[in-house]
mmCIF file of C-alpha atoms in Angstrom:
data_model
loop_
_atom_site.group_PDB
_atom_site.id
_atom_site.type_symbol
_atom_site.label_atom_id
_atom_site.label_comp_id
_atom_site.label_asym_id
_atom_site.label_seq_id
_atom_site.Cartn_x
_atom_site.Cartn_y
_atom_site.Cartn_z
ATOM 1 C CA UNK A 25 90.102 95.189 184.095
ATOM 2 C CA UNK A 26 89.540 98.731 183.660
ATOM 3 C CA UNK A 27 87.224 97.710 180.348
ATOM 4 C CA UNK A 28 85.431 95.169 182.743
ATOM 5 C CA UNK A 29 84.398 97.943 185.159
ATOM 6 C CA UNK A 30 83.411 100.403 182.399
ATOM 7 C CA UNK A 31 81.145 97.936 180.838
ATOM 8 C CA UNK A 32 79.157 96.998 183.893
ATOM 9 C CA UNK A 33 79.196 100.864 184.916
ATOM 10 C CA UNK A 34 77.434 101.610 181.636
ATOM 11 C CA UNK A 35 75.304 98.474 182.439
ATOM 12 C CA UNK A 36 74.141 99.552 185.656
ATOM 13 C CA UNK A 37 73.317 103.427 184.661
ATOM 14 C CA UNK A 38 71.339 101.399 181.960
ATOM 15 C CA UNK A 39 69.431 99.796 184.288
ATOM 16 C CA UNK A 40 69.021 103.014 186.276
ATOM 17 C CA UNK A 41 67.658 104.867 183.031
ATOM 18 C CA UNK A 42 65.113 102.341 183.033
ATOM 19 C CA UNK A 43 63.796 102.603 186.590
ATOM 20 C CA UNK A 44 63.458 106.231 186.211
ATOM 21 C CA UNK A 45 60.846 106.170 183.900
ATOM 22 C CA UNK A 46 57.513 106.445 185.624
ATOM 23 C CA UNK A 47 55.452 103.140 185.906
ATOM 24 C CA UNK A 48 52.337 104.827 183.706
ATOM 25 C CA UNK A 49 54.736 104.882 180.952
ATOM 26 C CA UNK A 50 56.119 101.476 181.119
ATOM 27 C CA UNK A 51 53.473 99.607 179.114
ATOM 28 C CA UNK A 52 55.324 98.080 176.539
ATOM 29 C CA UNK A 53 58.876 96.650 176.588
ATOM 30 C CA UNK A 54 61.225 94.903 173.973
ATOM 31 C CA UNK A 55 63.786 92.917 175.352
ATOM 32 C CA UNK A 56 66.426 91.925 173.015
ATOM 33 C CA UNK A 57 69.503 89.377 173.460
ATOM 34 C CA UNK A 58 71.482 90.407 170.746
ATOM 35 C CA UNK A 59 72.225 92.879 168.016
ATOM 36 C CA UNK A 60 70.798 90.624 165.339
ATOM 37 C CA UNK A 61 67.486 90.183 166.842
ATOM 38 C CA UNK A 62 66.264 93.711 165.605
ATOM 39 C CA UNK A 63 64.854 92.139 161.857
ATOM 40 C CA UNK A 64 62.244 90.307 164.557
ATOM 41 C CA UNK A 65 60.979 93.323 166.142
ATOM 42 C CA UNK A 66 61.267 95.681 163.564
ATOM 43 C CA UNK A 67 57.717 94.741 161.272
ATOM 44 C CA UNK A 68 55.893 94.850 165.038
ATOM 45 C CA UNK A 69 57.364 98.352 165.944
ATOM 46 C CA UNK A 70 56.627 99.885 162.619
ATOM 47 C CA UNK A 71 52.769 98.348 162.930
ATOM 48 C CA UNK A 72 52.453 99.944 166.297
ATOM 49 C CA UNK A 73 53.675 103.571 165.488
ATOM 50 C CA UNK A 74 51.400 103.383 162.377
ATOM 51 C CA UNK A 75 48.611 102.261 163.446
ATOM 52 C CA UNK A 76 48.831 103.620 166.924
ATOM 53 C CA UNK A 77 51.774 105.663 167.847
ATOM 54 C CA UNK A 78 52.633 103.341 170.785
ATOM 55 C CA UNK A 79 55.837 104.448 172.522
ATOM 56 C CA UNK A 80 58.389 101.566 172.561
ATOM 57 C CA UNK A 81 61.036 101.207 175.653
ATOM 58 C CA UNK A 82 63.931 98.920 174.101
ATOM 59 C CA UNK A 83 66.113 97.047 176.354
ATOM 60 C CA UNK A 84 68.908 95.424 175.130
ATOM 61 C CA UNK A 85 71.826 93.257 176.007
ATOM 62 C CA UNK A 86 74.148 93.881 172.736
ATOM 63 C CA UNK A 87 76.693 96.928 173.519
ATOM 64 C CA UNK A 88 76.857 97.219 170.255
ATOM 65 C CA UNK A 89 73.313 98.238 169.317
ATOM 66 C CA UNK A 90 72.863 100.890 166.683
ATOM 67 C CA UNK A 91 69.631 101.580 168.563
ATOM 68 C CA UNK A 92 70.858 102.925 171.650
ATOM 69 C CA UNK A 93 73.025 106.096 169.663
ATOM 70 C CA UNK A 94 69.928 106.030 167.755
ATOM 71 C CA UNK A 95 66.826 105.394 168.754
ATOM 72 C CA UNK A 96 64.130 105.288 166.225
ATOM 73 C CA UNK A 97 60.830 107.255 166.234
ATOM 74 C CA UNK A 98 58.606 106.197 169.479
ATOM 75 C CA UNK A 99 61.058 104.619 171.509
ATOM 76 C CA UNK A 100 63.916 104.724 174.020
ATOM 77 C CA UNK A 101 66.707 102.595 174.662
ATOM 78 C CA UNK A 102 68.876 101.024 177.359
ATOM 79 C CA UNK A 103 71.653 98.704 177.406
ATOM 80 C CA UNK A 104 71.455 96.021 180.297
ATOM 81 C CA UNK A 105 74.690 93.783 179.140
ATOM 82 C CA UNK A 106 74.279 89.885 179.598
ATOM 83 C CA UNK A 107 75.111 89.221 183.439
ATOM 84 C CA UNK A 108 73.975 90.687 186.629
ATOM 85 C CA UNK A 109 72.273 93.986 185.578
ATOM 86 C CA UNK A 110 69.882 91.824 183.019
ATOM 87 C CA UNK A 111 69.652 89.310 185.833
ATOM 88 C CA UNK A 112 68.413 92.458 187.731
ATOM 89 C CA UNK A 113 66.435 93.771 185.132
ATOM 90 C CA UNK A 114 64.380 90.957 184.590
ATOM 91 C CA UNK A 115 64.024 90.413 188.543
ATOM 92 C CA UNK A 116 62.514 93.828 189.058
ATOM 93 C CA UNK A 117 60.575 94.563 186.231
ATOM 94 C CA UNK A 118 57.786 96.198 186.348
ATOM 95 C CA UNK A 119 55.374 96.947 182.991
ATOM 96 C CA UNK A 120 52.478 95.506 181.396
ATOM 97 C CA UNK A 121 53.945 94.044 178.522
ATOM 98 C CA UNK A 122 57.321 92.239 177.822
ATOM 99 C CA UNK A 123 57.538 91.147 174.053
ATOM 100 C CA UNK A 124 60.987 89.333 173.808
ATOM 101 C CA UNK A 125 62.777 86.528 171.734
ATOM 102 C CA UNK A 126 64.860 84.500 174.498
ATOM 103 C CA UNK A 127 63.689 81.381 175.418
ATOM 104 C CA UNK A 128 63.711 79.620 178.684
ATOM 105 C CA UNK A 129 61.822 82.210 180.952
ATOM 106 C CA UNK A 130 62.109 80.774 185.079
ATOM 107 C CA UNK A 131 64.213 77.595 183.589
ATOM 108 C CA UNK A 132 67.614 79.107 185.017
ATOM 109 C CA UNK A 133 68.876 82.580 186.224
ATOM 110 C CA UNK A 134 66.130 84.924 184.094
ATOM 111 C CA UNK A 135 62.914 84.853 186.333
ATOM 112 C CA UNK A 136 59.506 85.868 186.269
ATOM 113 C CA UNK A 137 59.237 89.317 188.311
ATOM 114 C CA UNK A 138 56.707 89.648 190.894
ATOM 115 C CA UNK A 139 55.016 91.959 189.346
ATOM 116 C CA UNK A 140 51.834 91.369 187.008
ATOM 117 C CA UNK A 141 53.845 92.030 183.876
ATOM 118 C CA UNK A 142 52.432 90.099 180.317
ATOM 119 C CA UNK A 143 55.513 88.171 179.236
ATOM 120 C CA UNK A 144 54.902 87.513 175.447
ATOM 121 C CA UNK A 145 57.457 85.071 173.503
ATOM 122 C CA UNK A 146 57.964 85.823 169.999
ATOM 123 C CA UNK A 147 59.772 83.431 167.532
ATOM 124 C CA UNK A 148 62.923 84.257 166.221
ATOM 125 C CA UNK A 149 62.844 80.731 164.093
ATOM 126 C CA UNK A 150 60.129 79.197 162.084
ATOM 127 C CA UNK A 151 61.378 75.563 163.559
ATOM 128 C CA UNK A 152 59.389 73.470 165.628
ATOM 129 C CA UNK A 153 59.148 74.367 169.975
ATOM 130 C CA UNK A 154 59.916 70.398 170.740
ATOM 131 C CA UNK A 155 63.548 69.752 169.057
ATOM 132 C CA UNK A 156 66.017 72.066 169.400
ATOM 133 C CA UNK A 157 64.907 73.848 172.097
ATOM 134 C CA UNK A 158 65.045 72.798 176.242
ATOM 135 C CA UNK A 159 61.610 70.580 177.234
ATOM 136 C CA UNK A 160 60.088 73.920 179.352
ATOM 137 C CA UNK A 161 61.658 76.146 177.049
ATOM 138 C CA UNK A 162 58.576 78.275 176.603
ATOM 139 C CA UNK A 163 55.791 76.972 179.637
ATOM 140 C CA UNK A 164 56.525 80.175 181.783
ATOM 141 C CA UNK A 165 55.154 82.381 178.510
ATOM 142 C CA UNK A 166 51.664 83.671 179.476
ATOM 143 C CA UNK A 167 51.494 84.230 175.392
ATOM 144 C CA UNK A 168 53.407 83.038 172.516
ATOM 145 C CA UNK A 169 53.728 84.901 168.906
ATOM 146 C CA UNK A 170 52.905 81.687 166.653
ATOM 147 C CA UNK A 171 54.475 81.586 162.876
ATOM 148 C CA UNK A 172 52.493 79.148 161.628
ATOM 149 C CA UNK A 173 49.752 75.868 163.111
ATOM 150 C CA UNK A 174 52.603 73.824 163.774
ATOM 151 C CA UNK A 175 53.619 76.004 166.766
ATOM 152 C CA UNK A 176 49.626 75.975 167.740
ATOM 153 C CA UNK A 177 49.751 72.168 167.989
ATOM 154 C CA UNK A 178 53.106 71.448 169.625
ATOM 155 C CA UNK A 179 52.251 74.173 172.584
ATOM 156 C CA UNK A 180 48.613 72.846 172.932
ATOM 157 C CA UNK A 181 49.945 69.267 172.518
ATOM 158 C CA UNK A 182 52.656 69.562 175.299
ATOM 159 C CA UNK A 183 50.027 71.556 177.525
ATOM 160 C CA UNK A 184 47.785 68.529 177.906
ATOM 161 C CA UNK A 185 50.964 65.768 178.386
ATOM 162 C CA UNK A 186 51.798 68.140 181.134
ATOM 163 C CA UNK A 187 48.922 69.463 182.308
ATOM 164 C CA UNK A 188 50.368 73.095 181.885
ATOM 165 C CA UNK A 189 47.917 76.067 182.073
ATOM 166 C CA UNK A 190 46.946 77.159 178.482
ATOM 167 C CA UNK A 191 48.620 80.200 177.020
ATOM 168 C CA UNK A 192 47.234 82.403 174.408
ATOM 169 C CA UNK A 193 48.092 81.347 171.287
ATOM 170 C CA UNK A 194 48.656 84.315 168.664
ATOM 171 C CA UNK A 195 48.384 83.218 164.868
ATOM 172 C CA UNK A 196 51.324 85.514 164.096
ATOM 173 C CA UNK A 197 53.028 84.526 161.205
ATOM 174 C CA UNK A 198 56.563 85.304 160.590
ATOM 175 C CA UNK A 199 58.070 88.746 160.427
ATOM 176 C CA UNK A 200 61.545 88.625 158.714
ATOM 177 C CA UNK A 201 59.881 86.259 156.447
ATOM 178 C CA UNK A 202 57.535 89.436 155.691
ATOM 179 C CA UNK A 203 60.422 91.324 155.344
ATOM 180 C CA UNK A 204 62.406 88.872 152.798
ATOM 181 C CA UNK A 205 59.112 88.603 150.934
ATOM 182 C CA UNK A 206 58.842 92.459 150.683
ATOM 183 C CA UNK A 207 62.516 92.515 148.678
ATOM 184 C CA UNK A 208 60.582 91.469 146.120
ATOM 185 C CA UNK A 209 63.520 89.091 145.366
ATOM 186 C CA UNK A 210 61.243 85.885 144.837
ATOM 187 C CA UNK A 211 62.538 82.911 142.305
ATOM 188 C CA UNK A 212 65.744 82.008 140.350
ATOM 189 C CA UNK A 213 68.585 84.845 140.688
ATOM 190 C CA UNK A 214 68.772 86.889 137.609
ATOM 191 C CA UNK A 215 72.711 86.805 136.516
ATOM 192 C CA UNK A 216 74.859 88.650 134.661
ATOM 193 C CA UNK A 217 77.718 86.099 133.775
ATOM 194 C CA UNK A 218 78.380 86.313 137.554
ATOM 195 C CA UNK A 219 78.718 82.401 139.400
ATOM 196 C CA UNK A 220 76.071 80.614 141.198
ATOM 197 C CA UNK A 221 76.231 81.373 144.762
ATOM 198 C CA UNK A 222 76.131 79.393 147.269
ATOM 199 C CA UNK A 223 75.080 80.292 151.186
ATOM 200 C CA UNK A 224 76.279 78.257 153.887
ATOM 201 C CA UNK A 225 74.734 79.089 156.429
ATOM 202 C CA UNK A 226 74.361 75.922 158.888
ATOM 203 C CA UNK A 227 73.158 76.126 162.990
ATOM 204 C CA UNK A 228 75.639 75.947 165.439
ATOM 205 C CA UNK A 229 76.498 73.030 168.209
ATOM 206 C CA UNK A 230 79.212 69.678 167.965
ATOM 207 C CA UNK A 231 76.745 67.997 165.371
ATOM 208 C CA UNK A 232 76.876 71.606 163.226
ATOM 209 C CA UNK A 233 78.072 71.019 159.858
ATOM 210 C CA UNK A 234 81.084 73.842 160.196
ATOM 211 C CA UNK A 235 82.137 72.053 163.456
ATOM 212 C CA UNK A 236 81.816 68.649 162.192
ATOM 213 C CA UNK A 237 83.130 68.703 158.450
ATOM 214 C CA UNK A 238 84.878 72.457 158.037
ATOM 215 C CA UNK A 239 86.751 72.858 155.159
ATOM 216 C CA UNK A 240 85.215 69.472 153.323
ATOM 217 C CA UNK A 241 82.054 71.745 152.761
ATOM 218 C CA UNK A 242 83.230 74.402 151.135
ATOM 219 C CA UNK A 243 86.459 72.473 149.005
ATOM 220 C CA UNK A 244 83.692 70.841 146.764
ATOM 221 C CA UNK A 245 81.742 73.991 146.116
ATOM 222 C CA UNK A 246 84.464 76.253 145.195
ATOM 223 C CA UNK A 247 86.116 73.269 143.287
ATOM 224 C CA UNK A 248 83.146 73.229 141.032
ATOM 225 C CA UNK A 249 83.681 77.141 140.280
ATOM 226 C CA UNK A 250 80.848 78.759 142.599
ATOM 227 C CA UNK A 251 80.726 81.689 144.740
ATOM 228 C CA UNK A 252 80.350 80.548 148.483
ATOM 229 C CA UNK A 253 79.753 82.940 151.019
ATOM 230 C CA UNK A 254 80.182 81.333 154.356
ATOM 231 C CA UNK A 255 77.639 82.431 157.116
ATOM 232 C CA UNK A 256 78.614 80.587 160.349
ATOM 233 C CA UNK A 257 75.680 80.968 163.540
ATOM 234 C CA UNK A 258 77.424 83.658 166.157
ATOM 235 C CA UNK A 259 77.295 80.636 168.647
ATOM 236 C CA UNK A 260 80.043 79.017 166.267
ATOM 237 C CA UNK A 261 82.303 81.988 166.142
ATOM 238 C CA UNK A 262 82.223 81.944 170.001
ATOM 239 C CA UNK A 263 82.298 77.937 170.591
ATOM 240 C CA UNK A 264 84.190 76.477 167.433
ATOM 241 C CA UNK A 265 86.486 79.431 166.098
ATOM 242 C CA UNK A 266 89.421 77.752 165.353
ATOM 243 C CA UNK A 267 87.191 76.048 162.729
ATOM 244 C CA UNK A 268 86.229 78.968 161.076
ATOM 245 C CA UNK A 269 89.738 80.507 161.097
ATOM 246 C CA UNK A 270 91.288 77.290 159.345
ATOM 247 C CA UNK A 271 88.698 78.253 156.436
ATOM 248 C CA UNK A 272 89.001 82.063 156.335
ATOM 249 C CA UNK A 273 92.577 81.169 156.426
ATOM 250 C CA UNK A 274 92.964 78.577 153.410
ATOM 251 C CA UNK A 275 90.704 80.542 151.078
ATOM 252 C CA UNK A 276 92.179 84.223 152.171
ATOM 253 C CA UNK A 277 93.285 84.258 148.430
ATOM 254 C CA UNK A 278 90.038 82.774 146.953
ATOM 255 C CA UNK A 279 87.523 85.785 145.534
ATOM 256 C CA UNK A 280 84.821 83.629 145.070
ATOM 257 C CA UNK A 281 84.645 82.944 148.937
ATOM 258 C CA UNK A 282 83.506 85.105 151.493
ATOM 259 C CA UNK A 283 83.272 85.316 155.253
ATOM 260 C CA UNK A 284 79.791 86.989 156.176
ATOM 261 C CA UNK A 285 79.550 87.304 160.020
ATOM 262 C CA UNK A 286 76.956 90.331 159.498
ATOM 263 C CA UNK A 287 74.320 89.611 162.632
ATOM 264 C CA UNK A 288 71.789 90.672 159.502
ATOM 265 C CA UNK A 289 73.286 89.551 156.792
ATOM 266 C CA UNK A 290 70.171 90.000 154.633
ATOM 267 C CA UNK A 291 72.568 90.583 151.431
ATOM 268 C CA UNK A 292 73.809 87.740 151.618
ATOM 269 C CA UNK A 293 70.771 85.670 151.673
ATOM 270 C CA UNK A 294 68.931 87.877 148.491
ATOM 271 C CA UNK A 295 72.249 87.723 146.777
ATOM 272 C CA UNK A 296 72.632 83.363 146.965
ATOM 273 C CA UNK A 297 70.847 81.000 144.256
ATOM 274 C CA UNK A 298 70.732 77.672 146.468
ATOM 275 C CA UNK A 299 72.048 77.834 150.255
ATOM 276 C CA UNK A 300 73.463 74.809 152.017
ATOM 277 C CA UNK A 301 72.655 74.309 155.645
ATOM 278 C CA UNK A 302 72.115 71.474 158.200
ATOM 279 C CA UNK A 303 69.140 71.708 160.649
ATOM 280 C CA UNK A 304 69.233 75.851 160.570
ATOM 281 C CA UNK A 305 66.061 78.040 160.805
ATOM 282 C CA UNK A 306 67.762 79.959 158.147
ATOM 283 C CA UNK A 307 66.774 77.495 155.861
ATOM 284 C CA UNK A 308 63.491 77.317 156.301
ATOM 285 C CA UNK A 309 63.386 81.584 155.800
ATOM 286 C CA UNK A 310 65.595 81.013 152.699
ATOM 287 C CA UNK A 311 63.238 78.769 150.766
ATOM 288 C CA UNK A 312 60.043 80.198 151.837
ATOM 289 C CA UNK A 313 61.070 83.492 151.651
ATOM 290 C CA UNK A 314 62.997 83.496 147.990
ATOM 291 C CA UNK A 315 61.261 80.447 146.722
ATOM 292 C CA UNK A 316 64.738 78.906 146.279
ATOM 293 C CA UNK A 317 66.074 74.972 146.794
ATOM 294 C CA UNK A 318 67.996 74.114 149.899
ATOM 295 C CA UNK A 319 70.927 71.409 150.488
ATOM 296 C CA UNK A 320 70.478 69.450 153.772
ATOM 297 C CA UNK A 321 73.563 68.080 155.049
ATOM 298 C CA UNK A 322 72.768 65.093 156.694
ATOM 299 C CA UNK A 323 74.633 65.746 159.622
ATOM 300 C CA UNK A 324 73.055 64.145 163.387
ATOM 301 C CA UNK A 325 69.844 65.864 164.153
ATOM 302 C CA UNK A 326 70.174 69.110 166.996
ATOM 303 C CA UNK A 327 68.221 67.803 169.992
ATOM 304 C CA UNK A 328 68.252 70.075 173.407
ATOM 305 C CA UNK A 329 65.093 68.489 173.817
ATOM 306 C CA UNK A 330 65.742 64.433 174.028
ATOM 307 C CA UNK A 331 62.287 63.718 175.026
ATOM 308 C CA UNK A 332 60.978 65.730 171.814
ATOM 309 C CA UNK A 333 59.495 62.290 170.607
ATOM 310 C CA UNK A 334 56.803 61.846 173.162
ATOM 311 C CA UNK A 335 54.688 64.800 171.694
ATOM 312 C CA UNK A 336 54.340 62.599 168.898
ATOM 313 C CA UNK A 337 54.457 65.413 166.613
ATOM 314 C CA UNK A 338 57.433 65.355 163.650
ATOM 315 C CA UNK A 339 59.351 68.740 163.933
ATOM 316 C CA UNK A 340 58.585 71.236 160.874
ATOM 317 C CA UNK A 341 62.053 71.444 160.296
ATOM 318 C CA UNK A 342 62.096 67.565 159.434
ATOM 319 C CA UNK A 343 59.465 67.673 157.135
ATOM 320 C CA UNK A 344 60.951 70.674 155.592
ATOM 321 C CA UNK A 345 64.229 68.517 154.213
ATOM 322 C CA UNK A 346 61.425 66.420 152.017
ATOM 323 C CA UNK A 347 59.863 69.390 150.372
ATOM 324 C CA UNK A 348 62.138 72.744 150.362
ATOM 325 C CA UNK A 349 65.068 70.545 149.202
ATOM 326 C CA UNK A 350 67.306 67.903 149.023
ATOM 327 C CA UNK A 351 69.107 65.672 151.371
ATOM 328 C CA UNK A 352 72.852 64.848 151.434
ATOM 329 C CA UNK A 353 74.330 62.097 153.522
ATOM 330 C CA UNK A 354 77.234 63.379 154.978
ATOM 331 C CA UNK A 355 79.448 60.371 153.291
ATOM 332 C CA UNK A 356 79.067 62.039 149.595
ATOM 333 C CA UNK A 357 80.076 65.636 150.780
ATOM 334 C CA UNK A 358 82.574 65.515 147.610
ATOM 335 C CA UNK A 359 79.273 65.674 145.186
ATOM 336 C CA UNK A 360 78.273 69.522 146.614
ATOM 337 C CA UNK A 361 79.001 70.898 143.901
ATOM 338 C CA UNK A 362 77.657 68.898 141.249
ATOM 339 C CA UNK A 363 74.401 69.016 143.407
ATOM 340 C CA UNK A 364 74.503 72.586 143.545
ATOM 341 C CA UNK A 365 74.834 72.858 140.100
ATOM 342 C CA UNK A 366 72.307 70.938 138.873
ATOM 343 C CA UNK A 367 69.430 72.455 141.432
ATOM 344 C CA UNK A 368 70.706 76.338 139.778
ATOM 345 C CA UNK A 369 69.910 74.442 136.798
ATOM 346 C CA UNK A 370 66.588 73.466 137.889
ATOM 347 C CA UNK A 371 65.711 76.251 140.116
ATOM 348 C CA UNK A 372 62.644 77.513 138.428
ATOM 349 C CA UNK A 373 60.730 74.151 138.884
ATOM 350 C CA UNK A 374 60.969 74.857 143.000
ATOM 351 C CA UNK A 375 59.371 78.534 142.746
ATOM 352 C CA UNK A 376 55.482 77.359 142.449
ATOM 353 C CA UNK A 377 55.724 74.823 144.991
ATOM 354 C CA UNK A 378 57.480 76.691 147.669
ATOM 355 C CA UNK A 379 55.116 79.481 147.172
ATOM 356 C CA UNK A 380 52.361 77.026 148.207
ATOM 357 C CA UNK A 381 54.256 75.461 151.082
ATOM 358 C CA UNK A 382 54.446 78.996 152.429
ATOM 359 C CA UNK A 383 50.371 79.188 152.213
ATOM 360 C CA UNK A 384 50.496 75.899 154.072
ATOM 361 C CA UNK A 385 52.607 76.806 157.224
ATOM 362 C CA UNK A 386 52.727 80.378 157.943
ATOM 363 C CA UNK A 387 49.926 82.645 159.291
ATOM 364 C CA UNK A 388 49.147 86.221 158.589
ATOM 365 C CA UNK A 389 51.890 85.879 155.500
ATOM 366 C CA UNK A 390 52.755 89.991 154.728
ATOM 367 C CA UNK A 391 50.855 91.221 157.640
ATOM 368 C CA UNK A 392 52.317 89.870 160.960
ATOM 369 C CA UNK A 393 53.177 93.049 162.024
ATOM 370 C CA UNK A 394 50.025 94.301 161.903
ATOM 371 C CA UNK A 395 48.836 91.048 163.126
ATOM 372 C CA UNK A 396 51.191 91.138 166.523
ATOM 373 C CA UNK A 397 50.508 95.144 166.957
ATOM 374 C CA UNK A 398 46.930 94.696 167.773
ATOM 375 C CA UNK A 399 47.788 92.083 170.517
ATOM 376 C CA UNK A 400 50.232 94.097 172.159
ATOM 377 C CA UNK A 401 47.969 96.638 172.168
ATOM 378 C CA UNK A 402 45.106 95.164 173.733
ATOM 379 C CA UNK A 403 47.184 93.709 176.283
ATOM 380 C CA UNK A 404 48.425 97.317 177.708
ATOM 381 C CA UNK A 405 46.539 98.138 180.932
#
């Protein structure tokens, strides 16, 4: 109890911080949802102190963040929490610009304030708007970050069948997939005598291929003497965590598996020569990122959005299964890792033609940053 009234104590002199700085000085505001949302931001906030020096305030809802002990260059932070002080927050704000990842603006307790603030969406997946997220999930945006023309087309397309006001559309690009790229990491692992590792790193939900299949993913891989390194979606280790405890606990003696609940976890990802996913995002960064194969398990598609169909417009994230990968029905599980092992074997062939997918559906490839700086910036009153 006593931990309960600490937290939202620290939450509401959070919130207080925030009001105290003078209006002139609240032009540009991150919101994040979560400590692992950073890798988003972070390319936009180091284009704006370059190129401009623009002072960041950074408000966030993870207690955790190592932003608020330390702040980078440019920018101060406050922690809000996840209930009523964010619900406050966002009720009262007051600024030119919110730039923020969390979808569903107006759709349920997070509102629109009455001020004339510029509420900016940017995408924390490359996936498609239409699928896996809510139907309105982004028509209370006045602009929207774009990775690539897919987004361009699904907004504009869902606009029109709705007769929504237009937003401005930003051709963005993709900023952690600027960042991947800039590891320099690109095509087949180099090893030395160490396994091929596999990263598991599925989306979360009762169709998700931890919460459906568990230990019958990662029994075949390890079976066929590979590393695995199990990254499970935070939504999993909060919804389905008995599932990920029966795993940790039947390979606790097992050194070629690992649990990787790092909200980051970009080691991981540079470290693994194939990963194995379902209908993640991470996949998508993964192979166009590293230039490296992906399994699909064929698990039941993710759909928040059960109407997605009537944009008639097939989600990125489906097309992506016939060209960064391949597709396994869920029914020949047992095969993983002979199918992992013959895609290490074959990994070079991918490298070319995931390079040129890449061209093909992300903007402003190594310069989103940049690109999303000089909107922001204009946008300030």
């Amino acid at each position: 109890m006593f931990n309960a009234l600490r937290k939202v104590l620290r939450e509401w002199r959070g919130l207080q911080a925030f009001k105290r700085i003078p209006r002139e000085e609240r032009t540009l505001v991150f919101y994040s949802e979560g400590r692992g949302y950073w890798s988003y931001f972070e390319p936009i906030y180091k284009a704006l102190q370059a190129s401009y020096g623009a002072p960041i305030l950074y408000v966030t809802s993870a207690e955790n963040d190592h932003l608020l002990a330390t702040p980078l260059p440019g920018m101060r932070a406050f922690y809000v929490g996840e209930g009523s002080m964010r619900t406050v927050f966002f009720a009262t704000l007051d600024a030119d610009v919110l730039l923020m990842t969390m979808p569903d603006l107006q759709s349920f307790h997070i509102k629109r304030s009455p001020f004339q603030v510029h509420y900016a969406y940017l995408h924390h997946s490359i996936v498609s708007t239409h699928m896996i997220y809510r139907a309105a999930a982004f028509d209370h945006f006045d602009s929207i970050l774009c990775v690539g023309p897919h987004h361009v087309a699904e907004t504009r397309t869902r606009e029109k069948l709705h007769d929504l006001p237009q937003k401005t559309l930003v051709q963005h690009g993709y900023g952690r997939l600027d960042t991947i790229l800039a590891s320099g990491r690109q095509g087949p692992r180099i090893h030395h005598g160490d396994p091929v590792q596999v990263l598991v790193a599925p989306t979360w939900g009762e169709n998700g291929l931890i919460e459906r299949h568990g230990l019958d993913v990662i029994k075949p891989l390890i079976d066929a003497g590979l590393k695995v390194v199990m990254r499970p979606h935070p939504r999993t280790r909060k919804l389905a965590p008995a599932k990920l405890d029966e795993i940790v606990a039947h390979y606790r003696h097992e050194p070629r598996f690992r649990l990787d609940e790092d909200s980051d976890a970009t080691i991981s990802l540079l470290d693994s020569d194939i990963m194995l996913s379902d209908w993640s995002g991470a996949a998508l960064e993964f192979s166009l990122g590293l230039e490296r194969p992906v399994i699909f398990a064929d698990v039941p598609r993710k759909v928040l959005n059960p109407e997605y169909t009537a944009i008639g417009i097939e989600p990125i994230e489906v097309q992506a299964r016939k060209q960064l990968g391949v597709v396994v029905p869920t029914d020949e599980l047992a095969e993983l890792g002979k199918i992992a092992c013959t895609m290490a074997a074959d990994s070079k062939k991918w490298q070319t033609a995931l390079s040129d997918i890449r061209k093909c559906w992300i903007y402003n490839v190594g310069q989103s940053g940049d690109t999303a700086a000089a909107y922001l910036v204009s946008l300030i009153k």
